[in-house]
Each structure stands twice: as C-alpha cells, then as structure tokens.
mmCIF file of C-alpha atoms in Angstrom:
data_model
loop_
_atom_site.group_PDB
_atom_site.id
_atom_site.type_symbol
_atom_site.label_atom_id
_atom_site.label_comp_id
_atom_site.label_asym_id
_atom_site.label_seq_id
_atom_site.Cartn_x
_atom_site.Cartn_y
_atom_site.Cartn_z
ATOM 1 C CA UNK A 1 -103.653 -97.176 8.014
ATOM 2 C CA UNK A 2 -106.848 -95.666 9.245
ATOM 3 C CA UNK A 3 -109.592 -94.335 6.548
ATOM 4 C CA UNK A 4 -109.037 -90.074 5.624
ATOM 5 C CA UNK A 5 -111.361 -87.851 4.534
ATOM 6 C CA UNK A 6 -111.864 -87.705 0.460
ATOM 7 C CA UNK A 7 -109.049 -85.065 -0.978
ATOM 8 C CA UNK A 8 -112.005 -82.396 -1.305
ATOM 9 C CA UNK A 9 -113.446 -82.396 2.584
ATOM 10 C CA UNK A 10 -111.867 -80.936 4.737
ATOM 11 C CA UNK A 11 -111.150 -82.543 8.115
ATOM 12 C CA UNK A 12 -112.173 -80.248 11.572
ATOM 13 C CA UNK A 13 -108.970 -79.233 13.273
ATOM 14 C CA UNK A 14 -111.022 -79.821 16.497
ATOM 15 C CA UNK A 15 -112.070 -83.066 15.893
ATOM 16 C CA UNK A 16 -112.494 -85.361 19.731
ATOM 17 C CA UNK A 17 -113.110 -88.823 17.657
ATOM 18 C CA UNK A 18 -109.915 -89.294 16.250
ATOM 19 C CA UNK A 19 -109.585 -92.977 15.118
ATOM 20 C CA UNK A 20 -107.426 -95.395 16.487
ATOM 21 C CA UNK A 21 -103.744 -95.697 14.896
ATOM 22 C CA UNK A 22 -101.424 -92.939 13.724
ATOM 23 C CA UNK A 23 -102.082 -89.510 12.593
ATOM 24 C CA UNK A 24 -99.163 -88.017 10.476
ATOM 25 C CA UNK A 25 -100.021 -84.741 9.594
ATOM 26 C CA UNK A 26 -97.591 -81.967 8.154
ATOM 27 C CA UNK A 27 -98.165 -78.199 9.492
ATOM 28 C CA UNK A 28 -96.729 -75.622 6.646
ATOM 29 C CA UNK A 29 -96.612 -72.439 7.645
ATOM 30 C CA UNK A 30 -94.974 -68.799 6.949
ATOM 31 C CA UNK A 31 -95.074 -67.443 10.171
ATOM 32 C CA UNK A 32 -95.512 -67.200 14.200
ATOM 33 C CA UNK A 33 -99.443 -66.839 13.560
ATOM 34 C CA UNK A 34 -100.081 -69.570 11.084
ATOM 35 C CA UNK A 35 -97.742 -71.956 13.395
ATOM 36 C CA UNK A 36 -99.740 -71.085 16.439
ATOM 37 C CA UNK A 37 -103.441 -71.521 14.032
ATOM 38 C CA UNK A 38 -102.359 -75.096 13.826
ATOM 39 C CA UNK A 39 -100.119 -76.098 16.167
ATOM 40 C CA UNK A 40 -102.465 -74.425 19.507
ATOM 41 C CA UNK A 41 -105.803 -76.747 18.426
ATOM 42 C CA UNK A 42 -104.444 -79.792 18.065
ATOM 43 C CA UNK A 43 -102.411 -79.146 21.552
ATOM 44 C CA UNK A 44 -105.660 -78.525 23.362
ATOM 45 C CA UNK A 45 -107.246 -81.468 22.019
ATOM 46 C CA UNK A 46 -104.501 -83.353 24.030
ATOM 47 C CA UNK A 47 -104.758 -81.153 26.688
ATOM 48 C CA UNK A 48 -108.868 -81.528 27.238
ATOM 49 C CA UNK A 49 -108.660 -85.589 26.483
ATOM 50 C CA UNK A 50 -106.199 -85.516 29.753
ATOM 51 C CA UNK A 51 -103.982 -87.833 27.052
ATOM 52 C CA UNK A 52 -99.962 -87.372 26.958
ATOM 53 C CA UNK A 53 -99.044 -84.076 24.847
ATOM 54 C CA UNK A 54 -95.681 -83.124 23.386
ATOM 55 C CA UNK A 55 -94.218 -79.904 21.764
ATOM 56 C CA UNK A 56 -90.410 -80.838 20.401
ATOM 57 C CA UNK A 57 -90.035 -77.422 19.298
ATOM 58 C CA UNK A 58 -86.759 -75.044 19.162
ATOM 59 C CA UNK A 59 -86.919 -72.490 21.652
ATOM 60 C CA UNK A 60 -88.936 -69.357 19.693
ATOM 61 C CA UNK A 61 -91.749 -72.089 18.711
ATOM 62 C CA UNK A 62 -91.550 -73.562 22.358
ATOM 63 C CA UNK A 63 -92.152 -70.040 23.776
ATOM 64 C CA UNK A 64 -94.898 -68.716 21.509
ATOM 65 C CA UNK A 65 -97.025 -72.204 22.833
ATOM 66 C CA UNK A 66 -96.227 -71.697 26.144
ATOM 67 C CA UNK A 67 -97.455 -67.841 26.342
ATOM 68 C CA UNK A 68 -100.200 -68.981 23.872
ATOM 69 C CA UNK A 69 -101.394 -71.974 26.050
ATOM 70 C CA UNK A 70 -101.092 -69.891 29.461
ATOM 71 C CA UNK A 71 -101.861 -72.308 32.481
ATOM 72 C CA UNK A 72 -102.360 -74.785 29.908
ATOM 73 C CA UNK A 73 -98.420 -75.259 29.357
ATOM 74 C CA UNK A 74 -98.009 -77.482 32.093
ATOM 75 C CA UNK A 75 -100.353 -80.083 30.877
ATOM 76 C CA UNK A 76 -97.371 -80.337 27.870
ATOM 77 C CA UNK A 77 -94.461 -81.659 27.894
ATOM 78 C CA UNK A 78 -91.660 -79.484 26.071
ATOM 79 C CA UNK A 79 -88.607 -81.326 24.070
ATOM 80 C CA UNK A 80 -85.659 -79.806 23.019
ATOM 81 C CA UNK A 81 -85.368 -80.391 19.282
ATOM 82 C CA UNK A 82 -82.020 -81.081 19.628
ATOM 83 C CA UNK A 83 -82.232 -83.639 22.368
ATOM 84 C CA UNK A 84 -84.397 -86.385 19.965
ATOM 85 C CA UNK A 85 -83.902 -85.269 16.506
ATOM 86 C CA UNK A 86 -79.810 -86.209 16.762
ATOM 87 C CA UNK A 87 -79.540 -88.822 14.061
ATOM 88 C CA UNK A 88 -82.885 -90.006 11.987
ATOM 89 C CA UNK A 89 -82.306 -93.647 13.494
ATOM 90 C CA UNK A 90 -82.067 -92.385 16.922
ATOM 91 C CA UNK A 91 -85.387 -90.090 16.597
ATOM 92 C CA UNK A 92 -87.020 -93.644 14.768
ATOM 93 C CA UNK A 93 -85.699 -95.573 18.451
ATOM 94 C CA UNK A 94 -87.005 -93.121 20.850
ATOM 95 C CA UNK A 95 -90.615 -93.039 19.111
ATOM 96 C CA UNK A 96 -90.474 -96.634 19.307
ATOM 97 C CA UNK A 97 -89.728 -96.297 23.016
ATOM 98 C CA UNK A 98 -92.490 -93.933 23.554
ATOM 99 C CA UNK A 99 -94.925 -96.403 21.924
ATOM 100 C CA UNK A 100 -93.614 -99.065 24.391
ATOM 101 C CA UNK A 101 -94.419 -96.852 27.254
ATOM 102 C CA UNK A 102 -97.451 -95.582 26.158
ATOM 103 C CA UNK A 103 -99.421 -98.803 25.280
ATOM 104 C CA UNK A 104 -102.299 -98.169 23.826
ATOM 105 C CA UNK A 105 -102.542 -94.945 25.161
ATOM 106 C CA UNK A 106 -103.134 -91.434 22.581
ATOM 107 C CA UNK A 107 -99.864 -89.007 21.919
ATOM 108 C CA UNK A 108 -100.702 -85.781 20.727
ATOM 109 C CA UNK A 109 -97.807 -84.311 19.188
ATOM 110 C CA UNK A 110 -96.448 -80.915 18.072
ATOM 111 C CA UNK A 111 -93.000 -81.184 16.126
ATOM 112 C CA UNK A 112 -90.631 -79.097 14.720
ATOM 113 C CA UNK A 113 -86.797 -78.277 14.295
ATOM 114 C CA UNK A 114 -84.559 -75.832 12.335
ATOM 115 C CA UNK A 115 -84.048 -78.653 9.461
ATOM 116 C CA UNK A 116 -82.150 -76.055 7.261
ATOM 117 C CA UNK A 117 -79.497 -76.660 9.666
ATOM 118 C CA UNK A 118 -79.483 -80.111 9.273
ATOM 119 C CA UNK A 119 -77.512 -81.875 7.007
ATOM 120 C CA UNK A 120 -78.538 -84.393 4.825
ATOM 121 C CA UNK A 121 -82.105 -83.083 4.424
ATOM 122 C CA UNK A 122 -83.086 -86.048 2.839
ATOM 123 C CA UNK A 123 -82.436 -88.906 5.604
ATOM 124 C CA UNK A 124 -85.148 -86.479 7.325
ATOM 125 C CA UNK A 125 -87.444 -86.879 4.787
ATOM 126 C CA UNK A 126 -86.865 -90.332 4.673
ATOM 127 C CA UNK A 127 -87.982 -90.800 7.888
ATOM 128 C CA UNK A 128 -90.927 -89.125 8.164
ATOM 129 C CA UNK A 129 -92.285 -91.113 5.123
ATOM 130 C CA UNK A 130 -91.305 -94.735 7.020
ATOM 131 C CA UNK A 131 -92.832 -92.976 9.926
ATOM 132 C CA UNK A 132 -96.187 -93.814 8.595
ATOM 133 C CA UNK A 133 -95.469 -97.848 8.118
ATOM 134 C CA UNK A 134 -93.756 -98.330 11.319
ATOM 135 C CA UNK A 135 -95.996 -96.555 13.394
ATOM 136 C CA UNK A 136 -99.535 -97.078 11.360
ATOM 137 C CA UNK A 137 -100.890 -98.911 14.289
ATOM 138 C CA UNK A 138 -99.527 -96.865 17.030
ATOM 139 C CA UNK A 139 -101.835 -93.979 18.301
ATOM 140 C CA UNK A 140 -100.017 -91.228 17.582
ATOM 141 C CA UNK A 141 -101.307 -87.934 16.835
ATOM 142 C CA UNK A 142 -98.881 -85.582 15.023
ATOM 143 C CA UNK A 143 -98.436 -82.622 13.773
ATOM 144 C CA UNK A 144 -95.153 -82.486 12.020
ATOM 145 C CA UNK A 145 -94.357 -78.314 11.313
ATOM 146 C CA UNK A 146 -92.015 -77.112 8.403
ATOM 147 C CA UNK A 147 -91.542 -73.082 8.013
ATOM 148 C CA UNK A 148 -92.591 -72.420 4.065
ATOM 149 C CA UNK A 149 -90.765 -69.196 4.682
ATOM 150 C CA UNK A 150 -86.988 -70.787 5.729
ATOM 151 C CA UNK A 151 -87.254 -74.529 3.703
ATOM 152 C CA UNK A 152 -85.765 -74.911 0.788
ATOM 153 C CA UNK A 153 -88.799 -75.396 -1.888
ATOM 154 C CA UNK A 154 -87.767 -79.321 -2.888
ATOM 155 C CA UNK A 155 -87.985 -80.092 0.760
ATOM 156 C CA UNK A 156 -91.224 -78.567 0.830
ATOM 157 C CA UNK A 157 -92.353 -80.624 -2.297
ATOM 158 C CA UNK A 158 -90.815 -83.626 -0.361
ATOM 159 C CA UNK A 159 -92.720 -83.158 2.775
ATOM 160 C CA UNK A 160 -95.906 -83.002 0.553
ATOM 161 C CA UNK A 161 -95.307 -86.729 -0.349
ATOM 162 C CA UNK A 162 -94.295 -88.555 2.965
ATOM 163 C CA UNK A 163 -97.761 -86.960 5.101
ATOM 164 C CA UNK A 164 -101.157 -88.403 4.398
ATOM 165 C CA UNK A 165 -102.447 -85.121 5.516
ATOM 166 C CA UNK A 166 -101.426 -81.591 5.405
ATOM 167 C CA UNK A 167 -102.470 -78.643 7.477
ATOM 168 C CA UNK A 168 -101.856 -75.634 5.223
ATOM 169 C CA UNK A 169 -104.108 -72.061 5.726
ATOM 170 C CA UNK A 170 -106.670 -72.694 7.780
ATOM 171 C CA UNK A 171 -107.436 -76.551 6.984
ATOM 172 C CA UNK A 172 -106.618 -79.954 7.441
ATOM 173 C CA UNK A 173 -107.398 -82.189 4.460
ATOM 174 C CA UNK A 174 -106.321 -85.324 3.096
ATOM 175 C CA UNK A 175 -103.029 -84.924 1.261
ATOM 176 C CA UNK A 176 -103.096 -85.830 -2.471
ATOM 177 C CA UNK A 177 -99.559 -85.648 -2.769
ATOM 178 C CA UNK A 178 -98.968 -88.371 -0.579
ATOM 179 C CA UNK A 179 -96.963 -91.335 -1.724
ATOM 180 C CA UNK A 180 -96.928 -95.221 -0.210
ATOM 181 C CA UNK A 181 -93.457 -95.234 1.661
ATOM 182 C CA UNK A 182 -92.258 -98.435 -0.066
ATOM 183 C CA UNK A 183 -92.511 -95.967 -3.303
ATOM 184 C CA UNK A 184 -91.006 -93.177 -2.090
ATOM 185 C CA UNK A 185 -88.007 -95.096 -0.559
ATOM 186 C CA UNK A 186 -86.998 -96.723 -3.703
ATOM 187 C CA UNK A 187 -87.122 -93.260 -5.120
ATOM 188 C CA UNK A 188 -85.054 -91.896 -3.205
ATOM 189 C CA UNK A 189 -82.458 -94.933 -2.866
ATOM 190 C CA UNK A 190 -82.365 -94.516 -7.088
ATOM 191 C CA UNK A 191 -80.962 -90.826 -6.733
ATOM 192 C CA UNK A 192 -77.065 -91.295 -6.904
ATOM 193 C CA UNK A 193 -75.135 -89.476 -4.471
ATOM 194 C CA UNK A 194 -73.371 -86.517 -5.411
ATOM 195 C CA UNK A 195 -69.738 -87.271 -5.846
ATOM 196 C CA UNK A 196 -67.471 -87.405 -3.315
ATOM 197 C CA UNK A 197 -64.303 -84.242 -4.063
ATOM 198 C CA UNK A 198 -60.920 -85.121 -5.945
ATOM 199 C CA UNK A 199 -59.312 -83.660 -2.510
ATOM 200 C CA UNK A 200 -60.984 -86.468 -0.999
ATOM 201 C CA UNK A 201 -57.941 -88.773 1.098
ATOM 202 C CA UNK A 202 -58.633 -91.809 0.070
ATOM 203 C CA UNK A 203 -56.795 -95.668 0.685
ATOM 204 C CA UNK A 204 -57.766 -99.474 -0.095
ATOM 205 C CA UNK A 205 -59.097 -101.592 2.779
ATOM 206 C CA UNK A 206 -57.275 -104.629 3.290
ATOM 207 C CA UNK A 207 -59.402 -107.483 5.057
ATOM 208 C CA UNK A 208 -56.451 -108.012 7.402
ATOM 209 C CA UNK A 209 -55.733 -104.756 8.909
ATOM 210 C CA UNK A 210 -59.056 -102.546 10.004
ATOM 211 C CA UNK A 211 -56.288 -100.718 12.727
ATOM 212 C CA UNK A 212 -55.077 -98.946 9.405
ATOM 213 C CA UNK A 213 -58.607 -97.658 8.680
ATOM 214 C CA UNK A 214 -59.484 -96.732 11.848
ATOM 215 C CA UNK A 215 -55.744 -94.731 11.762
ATOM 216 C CA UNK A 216 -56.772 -93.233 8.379
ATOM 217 C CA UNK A 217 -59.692 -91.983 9.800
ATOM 218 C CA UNK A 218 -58.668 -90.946 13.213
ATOM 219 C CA UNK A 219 -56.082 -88.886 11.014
ATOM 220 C CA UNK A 220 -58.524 -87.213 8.664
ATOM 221 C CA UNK A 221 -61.051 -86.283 12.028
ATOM 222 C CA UNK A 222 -57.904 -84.464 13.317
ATOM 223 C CA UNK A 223 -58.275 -81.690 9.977
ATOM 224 C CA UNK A 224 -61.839 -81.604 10.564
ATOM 225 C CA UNK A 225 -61.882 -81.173 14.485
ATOM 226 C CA UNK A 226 -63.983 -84.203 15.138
ATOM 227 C CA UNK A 227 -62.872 -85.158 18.901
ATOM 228 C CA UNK A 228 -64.055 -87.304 21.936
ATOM 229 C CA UNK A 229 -67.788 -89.372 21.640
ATOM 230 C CA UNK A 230 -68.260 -88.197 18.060
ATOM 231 C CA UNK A 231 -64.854 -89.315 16.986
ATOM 232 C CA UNK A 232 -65.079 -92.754 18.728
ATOM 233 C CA UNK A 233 -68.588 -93.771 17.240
ATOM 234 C CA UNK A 234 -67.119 -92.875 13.734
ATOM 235 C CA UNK A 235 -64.335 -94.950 14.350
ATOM 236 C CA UNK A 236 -66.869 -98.413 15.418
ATOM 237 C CA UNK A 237 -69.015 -97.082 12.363
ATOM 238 C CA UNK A 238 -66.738 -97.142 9.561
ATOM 239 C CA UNK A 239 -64.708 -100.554 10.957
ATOM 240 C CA UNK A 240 -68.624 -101.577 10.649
ATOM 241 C CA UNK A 241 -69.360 -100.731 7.570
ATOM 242 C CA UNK A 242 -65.935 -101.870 6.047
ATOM 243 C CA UNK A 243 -66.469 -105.554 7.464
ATOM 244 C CA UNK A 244 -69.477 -105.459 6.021
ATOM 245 C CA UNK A 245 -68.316 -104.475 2.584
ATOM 246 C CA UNK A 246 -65.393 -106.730 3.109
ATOM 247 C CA UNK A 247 -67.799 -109.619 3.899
ATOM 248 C CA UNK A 248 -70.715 -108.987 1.345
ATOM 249 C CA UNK A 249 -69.188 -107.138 -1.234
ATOM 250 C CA UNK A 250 -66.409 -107.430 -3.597
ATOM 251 C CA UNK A 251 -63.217 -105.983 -3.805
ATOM 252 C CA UNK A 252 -61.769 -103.568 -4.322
ATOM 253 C CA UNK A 253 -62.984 -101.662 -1.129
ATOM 254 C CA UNK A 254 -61.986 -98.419 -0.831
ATOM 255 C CA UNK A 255 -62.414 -95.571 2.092
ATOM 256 C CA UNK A 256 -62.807 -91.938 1.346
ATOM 257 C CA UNK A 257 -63.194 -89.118 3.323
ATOM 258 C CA UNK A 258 -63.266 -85.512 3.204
ATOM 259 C CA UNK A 259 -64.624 -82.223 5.416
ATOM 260 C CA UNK A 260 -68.327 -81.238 5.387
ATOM 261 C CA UNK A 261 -69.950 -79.667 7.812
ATOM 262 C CA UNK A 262 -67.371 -82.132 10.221
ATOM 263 C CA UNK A 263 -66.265 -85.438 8.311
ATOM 264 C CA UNK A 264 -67.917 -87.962 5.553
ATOM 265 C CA UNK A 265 -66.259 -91.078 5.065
ATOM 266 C CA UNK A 266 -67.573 -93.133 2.583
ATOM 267 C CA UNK A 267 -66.770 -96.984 1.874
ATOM 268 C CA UNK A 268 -67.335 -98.319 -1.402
ATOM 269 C CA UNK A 269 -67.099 -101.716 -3.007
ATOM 270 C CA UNK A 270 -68.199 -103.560 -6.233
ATOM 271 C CA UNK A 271 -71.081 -105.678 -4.676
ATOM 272 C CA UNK A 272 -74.770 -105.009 -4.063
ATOM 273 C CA UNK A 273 -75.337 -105.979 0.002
ATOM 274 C CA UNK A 274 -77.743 -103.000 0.311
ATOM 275 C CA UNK A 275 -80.078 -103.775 3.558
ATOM 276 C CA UNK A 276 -83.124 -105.418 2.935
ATOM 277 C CA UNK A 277 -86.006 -103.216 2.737
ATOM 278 C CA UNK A 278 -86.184 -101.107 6.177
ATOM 279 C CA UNK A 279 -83.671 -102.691 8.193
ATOM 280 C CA UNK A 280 -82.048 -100.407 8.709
ATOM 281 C CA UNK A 281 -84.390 -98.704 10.157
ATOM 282 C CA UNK A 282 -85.173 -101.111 13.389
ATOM 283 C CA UNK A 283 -82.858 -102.912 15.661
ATOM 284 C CA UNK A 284 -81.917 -105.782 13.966
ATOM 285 C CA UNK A 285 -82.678 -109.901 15.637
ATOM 286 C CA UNK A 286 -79.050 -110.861 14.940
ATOM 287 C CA UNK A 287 -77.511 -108.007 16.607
ATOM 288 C CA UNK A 288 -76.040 -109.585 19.395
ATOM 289 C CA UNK A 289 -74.650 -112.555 17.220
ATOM 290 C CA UNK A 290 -72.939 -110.629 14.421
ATOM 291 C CA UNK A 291 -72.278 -107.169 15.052
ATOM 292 C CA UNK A 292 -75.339 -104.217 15.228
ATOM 293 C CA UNK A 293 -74.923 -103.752 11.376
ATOM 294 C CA UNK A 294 -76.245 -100.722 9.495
ATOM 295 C CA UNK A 295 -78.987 -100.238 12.207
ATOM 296 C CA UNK A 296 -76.074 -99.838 14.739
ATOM 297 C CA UNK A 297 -73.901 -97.333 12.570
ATOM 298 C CA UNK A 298 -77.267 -95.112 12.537
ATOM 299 C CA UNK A 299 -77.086 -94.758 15.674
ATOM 300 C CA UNK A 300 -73.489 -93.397 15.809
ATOM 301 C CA UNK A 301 -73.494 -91.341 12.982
ATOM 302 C CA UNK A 302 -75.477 -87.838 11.996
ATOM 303 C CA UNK A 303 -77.032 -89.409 8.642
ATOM 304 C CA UNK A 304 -75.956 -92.813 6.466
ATOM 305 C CA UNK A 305 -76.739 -92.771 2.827
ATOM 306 C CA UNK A 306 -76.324 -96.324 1.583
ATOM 307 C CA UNK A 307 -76.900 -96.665 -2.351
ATOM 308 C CA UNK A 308 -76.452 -99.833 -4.804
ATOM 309 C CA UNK A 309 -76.031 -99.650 -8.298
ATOM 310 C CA UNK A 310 -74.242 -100.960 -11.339
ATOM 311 C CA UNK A 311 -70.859 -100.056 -10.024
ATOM 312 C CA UNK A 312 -71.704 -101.216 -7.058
ATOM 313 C CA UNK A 313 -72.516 -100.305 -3.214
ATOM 314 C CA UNK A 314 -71.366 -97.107 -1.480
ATOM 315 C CA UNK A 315 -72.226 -96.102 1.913
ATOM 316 C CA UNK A 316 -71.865 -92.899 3.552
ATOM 317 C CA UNK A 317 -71.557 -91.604 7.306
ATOM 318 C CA UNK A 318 -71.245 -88.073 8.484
ATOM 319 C CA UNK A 319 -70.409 -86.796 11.975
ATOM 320 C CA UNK A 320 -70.617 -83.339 12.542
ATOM 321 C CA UNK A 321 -68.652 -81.056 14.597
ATOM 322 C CA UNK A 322 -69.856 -81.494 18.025
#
C-alpha cells in the first residue's frame, strides 16, 4: 500500500503527484452538490494528466458530470452501473481486465450505483474492502460514491472501514476507520446468515443423482419467474456447489430454496470446505482440471454467501429476476 497522510492532515483534492499504486477513496455525500464537490476534481485531474478517466455512474449522476464537465465529457468515458456492477465477482474480473489493459498506465475513477437496490449489501462491501489487497499495486485512482441521504446507516458505517480514505465535506483525509481486509473479511464470514424460512422447499442430495437437484430447482425458479440465462447459470451453480459439498463435506447435504427478490438456494452440509482465504475471489489455477469452483458460481450468480461453523458449511446463491 502506498504511505497516506496522518489522520489529522488533510490531503488536497487537486493533488498532480499522486503516488504510484491504488487510491481507494470513498465519496459520502447528501446531495447533487456535494457529489459534484468531489466527484468533478478528481475527474479533471484525469482529464488534464491526458490519463484514462471513468464515471460508472447511474444515469442522474452520469448527467450532472456531463453538464458539469461541458466539453470536458468527452475526455471520460461513461459506464452504465448496471453493465459492471452485475455480480461482485464479475465487477472484481473486469477491474482485473482493465489492469491488464492498462499496464502501468493511471485510471482515474468516479463510481457509483443505486446499492439500496442491490441485494445482499454486504457481498458489496466485501468487495470493496478486498479491493484494496488485490489491486494495492495497480494504479488506480478511485473515488468510490455512496449517497448518506439513501444508504442505510450500517452500510455507511461499513463503507467507513473497507476505504483508506474518505472524502466527506469538503476534504479528503486519511480514514481512521479503516480496517486491514484480512480483518474485516473474517468479520464478516463470523456473522451467521439469517435463517433460511420454514416455507423453504427443501430435499436431500444424493451423490448419485444431481438431475434431481437440478429438477428441484428448475421447479422452484418456475414460482419465482426465474427464466432463460439466469435460470441456466443457477442450474451449473448449484450442481457446483452440491459436488462440492458432496466431495468435501459430510453428509447429510441438503438443498433449500425459497423466493427473494427472485430465488436463493442454499446447500448445506456438516463439513467445513470453506475456500481458502480469497479464492474465491480470483479465477482459480485448477479451473480447467476440476470444475471453476466457487470462483465460477460467482460469476453466475447475483451474490454467494459461503459460511462455516460448528454445524457446519452452508452456501448461498441468489439470482434475481431478470
């Protein structure tokens, strides 16, 4: 990680000598004019370095930059929210393909997204805070922006502790809220997940017949009108994450599901074959030999929440309706 400012400086929004290696800052704001007092500066520093320059930003955001910037707005290239922040895995991928095709070549980076309509807040939060190991040598300059006026106040406090700096009123400064990654991940992986429903359908997966659990869930996507691409990858994910179980864990296995905001399906078994520490996160070496694992299954589903404990592992995928 590069060197910050002490907690009490603060750090010139229009700084031109930004060290080498990422910059992970988080933008909270309560309106249009406190979004722009950020987000515009750090734009134009991109801009007037002639460096790439990004603004993922839903379309009110995307506008008020564009009018803001003028002639400017060409220099920048504008991302549809939607388009890269599908699944946290997939946003994690196409970073890592940006990096590629940058080199060592500066990003300067605007973000933000409607994340009270995602679900599964957490997996977000998750990956902004891994953000900062698997990027910490790449030059990325980013402004992460979260609405203080829509955001639930936990995610708030969350966002607080995966930045190593924060841009809030008219300042950058070092964050002192900010946690080490491997810390906050085990955290979060200790928080049990909130129980799955008594409606929940539910049936025993035998080790010699994955067509029944791919008909038990095919079945349950029909209540919840999951159809087409979205129904297929849940169908590779959970046979997946059942041959996992089935191989690593220990019996009994058993395969839940229920309607949420589309379908969750969760797998269970008595084991503890919870990924090694941020695999999941990265393609794995191996995937071409044994299956894509739970690197794979991130890719096909909206968020995966694996957790281990005494009773043993449970992993869950949800795919929204598309």
């Amino acid at each position: 990680m590069t060197a910050e400012a002490p907690a009490d400086r603060p750090v010139e929004a229009g700084r031109t000598s930004a060290p080498h290696g990422v910059q992970h800052c988080a933008l909270l704001y309560e309106d249009e004019q406190e979004f722009l007092a950020g987000a515009l500066p750090h734009l134009r520093e991109g801009i007037d370095a002639g460096d790439p320059t990004f603004a993922v930003t839903p379309k009110q955001e995307a506008e008020a930059l564009r009018d803001s910037l003028g002639r400017d707005a060409m220099a920048v290239q504008f991302i549809d929210p939607s388009d890269f922040y599908s699944t946290p895995v997939r946003a994690m991928a196409g970073m890592m393909a940006v990096a590629r095709t940058l080199g060592s070549r500066p990003a300067w980076v605007v973000a933000s997204a409607d994340w009270s309509k995602y679900p599964d807040a957490m997996e977000w939060v998750r990956y902004d805070s891994i953000f900062n190991m698997g990027f910490a040598d790449a030059d990325f300059r980013g402004y992460c922006c979260y609405n203080t006026a829509v955001l639930d106040p936990e995610v708030i406090s969350l966002v607080r502790q995966t930045h190593p700096k924060l841009h809030e009123g008219a300042q950058l400064r070092r964050n002192p809220d900010y946690r080490d990654p491997r810390d906050f991940v085990a955290d979060v992986d200790s928080r049990p997940l909130p129980p799955s429903p008594h409606s929940a359908a539910s049936m025993e997966v035998r080790p010699d017949d994955l067509h029944a659990v791919r008909a038990f869930v095919a079945e349950q996507a029909k209540h919840c009108h999951v159809a087409g691409d979205a129904l297929y990858n849940l169908l590779v994910a959970v046979t997946e994450v059942a041959t996992n179980a089935i191989r690593h864990g220990r019996a009994p296995v058993t395969l839940r599901a229920w309607p949420d905001n589309g379908l969750l399906c969760e797998i269970t078994d008595s084991g503890h074959w919870q990924p090694a520490e941020f695999l999941s996160w990265v393609p794995p070496e191996s995937a071409l030999k044994s299956g894509f694992g739970i690197w794979g299954v991130g890719m096909l589903c909206d968020t995966v929440q694996v957790r281990t404990g005494p009773q043993g592992t449970a992993v869950r995928l949800r795919v929204c309706k598309k």
